[in-house]
PDB file of C-alpha atoms and ligand atoms in Angstrom:
ATOM      1  CA  UNK A 297     -55.013-175.932 -58.657  1.00  0.00           C
ATOM      2  CA  UNK A 298     -55.601-177.366 -55.211  1.00  0.00           C
ATOM      3  CA  UNK A 299     -58.056-180.094 -54.608  1.00  0.00           C
ATOM      4  CA  UNK A 300     -61.242-179.080 -52.778  1.00  0.00           C
ATOM      5  CA  UNK A 301     -61.972-181.599 -50.055  1.00  0.00           C
ATOM      6  CA  UNK A 302     -65.339-181.759 -48.294  1.00  0.00           C
ATOM      7  CA  UNK A 303     -65.567-183.373 -44.842  1.00  0.00           C
ATOM      8  CA  UNK A 304     -68.147-183.212 -42.186  1.00  0.00           C
ATOM      9  CA  UNK A 305     -70.698-185.241 -40.327  1.00  0.00           C
ATOM     10  CA  UNK A 306     -73.285-187.443 -42.189  1.00  0.00           C
ATOM     11  CA  UNK A 307     -76.115-185.295 -43.557  1.00  0.00           C
ATOM     12  CA  UNK A 308     -74.200-182.042 -43.760  1.00  0.00           C
ATOM     13  CA  UNK A 309     -74.472-181.908 -47.564  1.00  0.00           C
ATOM     14  CA  UNK A 310     -71.109-183.166 -48.761  1.00  0.00           C
ATOM     15  CA  UNK A 311     -72.438-185.317 -51.643  1.00  0.00           C
ATOM     16  CA  UNK A 312     -74.811-182.723 -53.098  1.00  0.00           C
ATOM     17  CA  UNK A 313     -72.305-179.848 -52.637  1.00  0.00           C
ATOM     18  CA  UNK A 314     -69.528-182.042 -54.124  1.00  0.00           C
ATOM     19  CA  UNK A 315     -71.531-182.800 -57.180  1.00  0.00           C
ATOM     20  CA  UNK A 316     -72.538-179.225 -57.844  1.00  0.00           C
ATOM     21  CA  UNK A 317     -69.052-177.927 -57.177  1.00  0.00           C
ATOM     22  CA  UNK A 318     -67.478-180.440 -59.541  1.00  0.00           C
ATOM     23  CA  UNK A 319     -69.995-179.500 -62.327  1.00  0.00           C
ATOM     24  CA  UNK A 320     -69.494-175.758 -61.832  1.00  0.00           C
ATOM     25  CA  UNK A 321     -65.753-176.038 -61.804  1.00  0.00           C
ATOM     26  CA  UNK A 322     -65.580-178.675 -64.492  1.00  0.00           C
ATOM     27  CA  UNK A 323     -63.473-180.821 -62.272  1.00  0.00           C
ATOM     28  CA  UNK A 324     -63.548-184.562 -61.649  1.00  0.00           C
ATOM     29  CA  UNK A 325     -65.372-185.542 -58.411  1.00  0.00           C
ATOM     30  CA  UNK A 326     -63.982-188.351 -56.184  1.00  0.00           C
ATOM     31  CA  UNK A 327     -66.443-189.715 -53.718  1.00  0.00           C
ATOM     32  CA  UNK A 328     -64.421-191.709 -51.154  1.00  0.00           C
ATOM     33  CA  UNK A 329     -67.410-193.709 -49.986  1.00  0.00           C
ATOM     34  CA  UNK A 330     -67.915-194.922 -53.577  1.00  0.00           C
ATOM     35  CA  UNK A 331     -64.294-195.723 -53.944  1.00  0.00           C
ATOM     36  CA  UNK A 332     -64.413-197.865 -50.760  1.00  0.00           C
ATOM     37  CA  UNK A 333     -67.488-199.775 -52.131  1.00  0.00           C
ATOM     38  CA  UNK A 334     -65.727-200.318 -55.460  1.00  0.00           C
ATOM     39  CA  UNK A 335     -62.554-201.509 -53.718  1.00  0.00           C
ATOM     40  CA  UNK A 336     -64.238-203.877 -51.332  1.00  0.00           C
ATOM     41  CA  UNK A 337     -66.999-204.894 -53.780  1.00  0.00           C
ATOM     42  CA  UNK A 338     -69.948-204.405 -51.501  1.00  0.00           C
ATOM     43  CA  UNK A 339     -72.074-201.647 -49.956  1.00  0.00           C
ATOM     44  CA  UNK A 340     -70.830-199.850 -46.892  1.00  0.00           C
ATOM     45  CA  UNK A 341     -73.641-201.285 -44.697  1.00  0.00           C
ATOM     46  CA  UNK A 342     -72.492-204.720 -45.636  1.00  0.00           C
ATOM     47  CA  UNK A 343     -68.836-203.871 -44.974  1.00  0.00           C
ATOM     48  CA  UNK A 344     -69.765-202.701 -41.403  1.00  0.00           C
ATOM     49  CA  UNK A 345     -71.873-205.826 -40.849  1.00  0.00           C
ATOM     50  CA  UNK A 346     -69.541-208.448 -42.269  1.00  0.00           C
ATOM     51  CA  UNK A 347     -66.107-207.051 -41.747  1.00  0.00           C
ATOM     52  CA  UNK A 348     -66.584-204.415 -38.969  1.00  0.00           C
ATOM     53  CA  UNK A 349     -65.773-200.711 -38.648  1.00  0.00           C
ATOM     54  CA  UNK A 350     -62.077-201.257 -38.150  1.00  0.00           C
ATOM     55  CA  UNK A 351     -61.765-202.843 -41.543  1.00  0.00           C
ATOM     56  CA  UNK A 352     -63.830-200.105 -43.080  1.00  0.00           C
ATOM     57  CA  UNK A 353     -61.525-197.467 -41.585  1.00  0.00           C
ATOM     58  CA  UNK A 354     -58.464-199.339 -42.962  1.00  0.00           C
ATOM     59  CA  UNK A 355     -59.899-199.311 -46.491  1.00  0.00           C
ATOM     60  CA  UNK A 356     -60.996-195.716 -45.976  1.00  0.00           C
ATOM     61  CA  UNK A 357     -57.361-194.684 -45.234  1.00  0.00           C
ATOM     62  CA  UNK A 358     -56.151-196.552 -48.334  1.00  0.00           C
ATOM     63  CA  UNK A 359     -58.658-194.705 -50.483  1.00  0.00           C
ATOM     64  CA  UNK A 360     -57.692-191.411 -48.985  1.00  0.00           C
ATOM     65  CA  UNK A 361     -54.028-192.158 -49.809  1.00  0.00           C
ATOM     66  CA  UNK A 362     -54.887-192.856 -53.443  1.00  0.00           C
ATOM     67  CA  UNK A 363     -57.270-189.908 -53.858  1.00  0.00           C
ATOM     68  CA  UNK A 364     -54.725-187.493 -52.237  1.00  0.00           C
ATOM     69  CA  UNK A 365     -52.295-188.115 -55.089  1.00  0.00           C
ATOM     70  CA  UNK A 366     -54.808-186.552 -57.561  1.00  0.00           C
ATOM     71  CA  UNK A 367     -54.804-182.827 -58.426  1.00  0.00           C
ATOM     72  CA  UNK A 368     -57.552-180.384 -59.321  1.00  0.00           C
ATOM     73  CA  UNK A 369     -60.373-182.573 -58.179  1.00  0.00           C
ATOM     74  CA  UNK A 370     -63.298-182.265 -55.818  1.00  0.00           C
ATOM     75  CA  UNK A 371     -63.192-184.937 -53.109  1.00  0.00           C
ATOM     76  CA  UNK A 372     -66.104-185.730 -50.847  1.00  0.00           C
ATOM     77  CA  UNK A 373     -65.194-187.882 -47.876  1.00  0.00           C
ATOM     78  CA  UNK A 374     -67.262-189.924 -45.419  1.00  0.00           C
ATOM     79  CA  UNK A 375     -68.188-188.393 -42.084  1.00  0.00           C
ATOM     80  CA  UNK A 376     -65.598-190.380 -40.108  1.00  0.00           C
ATOM     81  CA  UNK A 377     -62.590-189.678 -42.286  1.00  0.00           C
ATOM     82  CA  UNK A 378     -61.351-186.924 -39.790  1.00  0.00           C
ATOM     83  CA  UNK A 379     -60.821-189.390 -36.973  1.00  0.00           C
ATOM     84  CA  UNK A 380     -57.475-190.490 -38.344  1.00  0.00           C
ATOM     85  CA  UNK A 381     -55.032-187.500 -38.307  1.00  0.00           C
ATOM     86  CA  UNK A 382     -53.046-189.126 -41.128  1.00  0.00           C
ATOM     87  CA  UNK A 383     -56.111-188.858 -43.385  1.00  0.00           C
ATOM     88  CA  UNK A 384     -56.461-185.108 -42.808  1.00  0.00           C
ATOM     89  CA  UNK A 385     -52.736-184.525 -43.230  1.00  0.00           C
ATOM     90  CA  UNK A 386     -52.785-186.333 -46.619  1.00  0.00           C
ATOM     91  CA  UNK A 387     -55.887-184.573 -47.755  1.00  0.00           C
ATOM     92  CA  UNK A 388     -54.395-181.180 -46.863  1.00  0.00           C
ATOM     93  CA  UNK A 389     -51.163-181.824 -48.738  1.00  0.00           C
ATOM     94  CA  UNK A 390     -52.682-180.825 -51.987  1.00  0.00           C
ATOM     95  CA  UNK A 391     -56.137-179.716 -50.955  1.00  0.00           C
ATOM     96  CA  UNK A 392     -58.193-177.095 -49.132  1.00  0.00           C
ATOM     97  CA  UNK A 393     -60.192-178.996 -46.591  1.00  0.00           C
ATOM     98  CA  UNK A 394     -63.648-177.662 -45.915  1.00  0.00           C
ATOM     99  CA  UNK A 395     -65.869-178.975 -43.178  1.00  0.00           C
ATOM    100  CA  UNK A 396     -69.613-178.771 -43.600  1.00  0.00           C
ATOM    101  CA  UNK A 397     -71.527-178.676 -40.344  1.00  0.00           C
ATOM    102  CA  UNK A 398     -75.144-178.578 -39.314  1.00  0.00           C
ATOM    103  CA  UNK A 399     -77.270-178.485 -36.227  1.00  0.00           C
ATOM    104  CA  UNK A 400     -78.115-181.990 -34.836  1.00  0.00           C
ATOM    105  CA  UNK A 401     -81.861-181.652 -35.508  1.00  0.00           C
ATOM    106  CA  UNK A 402     -81.115-180.750 -39.164  1.00  0.00           C
ATOM    107  CA  UNK A 403     -78.719-183.752 -39.414  1.00  0.00           C
ATOM    108  CA  UNK A 404     -81.540-185.967 -38.090  1.00  0.00           C
ATOM    109  CA  UNK A 405     -83.975-184.567 -40.484  1.00  0.00           C
ATOM    110  CA  UNK A 406     -81.694-185.044 -43.416  1.00  0.00           C
ATOM    111  CA  UNK A 407     -80.561-188.609 -42.534  1.00  0.00           C
ATOM    112  CA  UNK A 408     -83.807-190.144 -41.165  1.00  0.00           C
ATOM    113  CA  UNK A 409     -85.016-192.984 -43.327  1.00  0.00           C
ATOM    114  CA  UNK A 410     -81.615-193.519 -44.980  1.00  0.00           C
ATOM    115  CA  UNK A 411     -80.723-197.147 -44.789  1.00  0.00           C
ATOM    116  CA  UNK A 412     -77.136-196.771 -45.955  1.00  0.00           C
ATOM    117  CA  UNK A 413     -75.586-195.232 -42.766  1.00  0.00           C
ATOM    118  CA  UNK A 414     -74.826-198.103 -40.421  1.00  0.00           C
ATOM    119  CA  UNK A 415     -73.776-195.790 -37.620  1.00  0.00           C
ATOM    120  CA  UNK A 416     -77.236-194.190 -37.504  1.00  0.00           C
ATOM    121  CA  UNK A 417     -79.127-197.409 -38.040  1.00  0.00           C
ATOM    122  CA  UNK A 418     -79.767-197.621 -34.273  1.00  0.00           C
ATOM    123  CA  UNK A 419     -82.927-197.666 -32.063  1.00  0.00           C
ATOM    124  CA  UNK A 420     -82.202-194.072 -31.139  1.00  0.00           C
ATOM    125  CA  UNK A 421     -80.598-192.184 -34.026  1.00  0.00           C
ATOM    126  CA  UNK A 422     -80.939-188.779 -32.310  1.00  0.00           C
ATOM    127  CA  UNK A 423     -78.886-190.100 -29.374  1.00  0.00           C
ATOM    128  CA  UNK A 424     -76.354-191.638 -31.839  1.00  0.00           C
ATOM    129  CA  UNK A 425     -75.970-188.337 -33.703  1.00  0.00           C
ATOM    130  CA  UNK A 426     -75.372-186.458 -30.503  1.00  0.00           C
ATOM    131  CA  UNK A 427     -72.901-188.945 -29.113  1.00  0.00           C
ATOM    132  CA  UNK A 428     -70.923-189.110 -32.412  1.00  0.00           C
ATOM    133  CA  UNK A 429     -70.944-185.296 -32.824  1.00  0.00           C
ATOM    134  CA  UNK A 430     -69.591-184.903 -29.289  1.00  0.00           C
ATOM    135  CA  UNK A 431     -66.965-187.590 -29.776  1.00  0.00           C
ATOM    136  CA  UNK A 432     -65.830-185.980 -33.098  1.00  0.00           C
ATOM    137  CA  UNK A 433     -66.075-182.263 -32.196  1.00  0.00           C
ATOM    138  CA  UNK A 434     -62.332-181.715 -31.951  1.00  0.00           C
ATOM    139  CA  UNK A 435     -61.602-183.772 -35.104  1.00  0.00           C
ATOM    140  CA  UNK A 436     -63.882-181.602 -37.213  1.00  0.00           C
ATOM    141  CA  UNK A 437     -61.881-178.628 -36.098  1.00  0.00           C
ATOM    142  CA  UNK A 438     -58.781-179.807 -37.916  1.00  0.00           C
ATOM    143  CA  UNK A 439     -59.796-178.160 -41.221  1.00  0.00           C
ATOM    144  CA  UNK A 440     -59.092-175.067 -43.209  1.00  0.00           C
ATOM    145  CA  UNK A 441     -62.621-173.732 -43.317  1.00  0.00           C
ATOM    146  CA  UNK A 442     -66.025-174.534 -41.795  1.00  0.00           C
ATOM    147  CA  UNK A 443     -69.482-173.773 -43.249  1.00  0.00           C
ATOM    148  CA  UNK A 444     -72.764-174.180 -41.379  1.00  0.00           C
ATOM    149  CA  UNK A 445     -75.194-175.668 -43.948  1.00  0.00           C
ATOM    150  CA  UNK A 446     -78.201-175.757 -41.666  1.00  0.00           C
ATOM    151  CA  UNK A 447     -80.057-172.840 -43.148  1.00  0.00           C
ATOM    152  CA  UNK A 448     -78.657-172.486 -46.645  1.00  0.00           C
ATOM    153  CA  UNK A 449     -79.123-174.357 -49.883  1.00  0.00           C
ATOM    154  CA  UNK A 450     -76.433-176.406 -51.649  1.00  0.00           C
ATOM    155  CA  UNK A 451     -76.238-173.765 -54.340  1.00  0.00           C
ATOM    156  CA  UNK A 452     -75.522-171.077 -51.666  1.00  0.00           C
ATOM    157  CA  UNK A 453     -72.841-173.390 -50.095  1.00  0.00           C
ATOM    158  CA  UNK A 454     -71.217-173.697 -53.417  1.00  0.00           C
ATOM    159  CA  UNK A 455     -71.288-169.940 -53.918  1.00  0.00           C
ATOM    160  CA  UNK A 456     -69.618-169.498 -50.545  1.00  0.00           C
ATOM    161  CA  UNK A 457     -66.938-171.947 -51.391  1.00  0.00           C
ATOM    162  CA  UNK A 458     -66.224-170.298 -54.788  1.00  0.00           C
ATOM    163  CA  UNK A 459     -65.956-167.017 -52.986  1.00  0.00           C
ATOM    164  CA  UNK A 460     -63.406-168.427 -50.535  1.00  0.00           C
ATOM    165  CA  UNK A 461     -61.419-169.960 -53.413  1.00  0.00           C
ATOM    166  CA  UNK A 462     -61.361-166.601 -55.269  1.00  0.00           C
ATOM    167  CA  UNK A 463     -57.692-165.532 -55.271  1.00  0.00           C
ATOM    168  CA  UNK A 464     -58.818-161.954 -54.785  1.00  0.00           C
ATOM    169  CA  UNK A 465     -59.874-163.150 -51.264  1.00  0.00           C
ATOM    170  CA  UNK A 466     -56.485-164.455 -50.688  1.00  0.00           C
ATOM    171  CA  UNK A 467     -57.716-167.949 -49.793  1.00  0.00           C
ATOM    172  CA  UNK A 468     -57.190-169.806 -53.132  1.00  0.00           C
TER     173      UNK A 468
HETATM  174  C1  S3P B 561     -69.546-192.546 -41.777  1.00  0.00           C
HETATM  175  C2  S3P B 561     -70.129-191.754 -42.787  1.00  0.00           C
HETATM  176  C3  S3P B 561     -70.616-192.236 -44.006  1.00  0.00           C
HETATM  177  C4  S3P B 561     -69.812-193.570 -44.357  1.00  0.00           C
HETATM  178  C5  S3P B 561     -69.855-194.493 -43.278  1.00  0.00           C
HETATM  179  C6  S3P B 561     -69.255-193.987 -42.009  1.00  0.00           C
HETATM  180  C7  S3P B 561     -69.083-191.891 -40.431  1.00  0.00           C
HETATM  181  O1  S3P B 561     -70.426-191.265 -45.038  1.00  0.00           O
HETATM  182  O2  S3P B 561     -68.484-193.210 -44.703  1.00  0.00           O
HETATM  183  O3  S3P B 561     -71.205-194.916 -43.052  1.00  0.00           O
HETATM  184  O4  S3P B 561     -68.310-192.590 -39.792  1.00  0.00           O
HETATM  185  O5  S3P B 561     -69.564-190.738 -40.177  1.00  0.00           O
HETATM  186  P1  S3P B 561     -71.457-189.963 -45.174  1.00  0.00           P
HETATM  187  O6  S3P B 561     -70.902-188.998 -44.287  1.00  0.00           O
HETATM  188  O7  S3P B 561     -71.268-189.626 -46.619  1.00  0.00           O
HETATM  189  O8  S3P B 561     -72.776-190.372 -44.885  1.00  0.00           O
END
């Protein structure tokens, strides 16, 4: 069975959906952000502060490489994983890559007040969201499927993914 890989901007629901999906399918879940934190031994915010984004991306790619060797797992990736084409290539080798998207105002609503997202810890998070979304638009298009999560619940998103994976629908 192929891995199910969730990518998409911060606040689009990857973590919630990843957890639900893994439970329903009785599969192991690999959270790449958690793997990065374990590998480096500190929280993502600290990695950004003390080592910089470039270092974070380097570790992110190493973790993608390791996770891509697994089979039959649910992988949820950080929002910036798509920037490096090699990451997406690797994740696609044994996985179906699904991008969760949402409207900018929904993303803002879901991420406001969260302290663990250094890229949105700015004086104007709405502007940061718009700028990053614009910059990454093309990258988020490099996936197998896209689901807009703005107006549906995590449970509905999971149902949609399971429907897509159903061999009867020729996508599995
Ligand atoms: C990032 C998203 C974060 C985390 C890091 C960088 C990004 O993950 O990997 O802060 O570049 O979009 P989530 O999308 O799970 O918040």
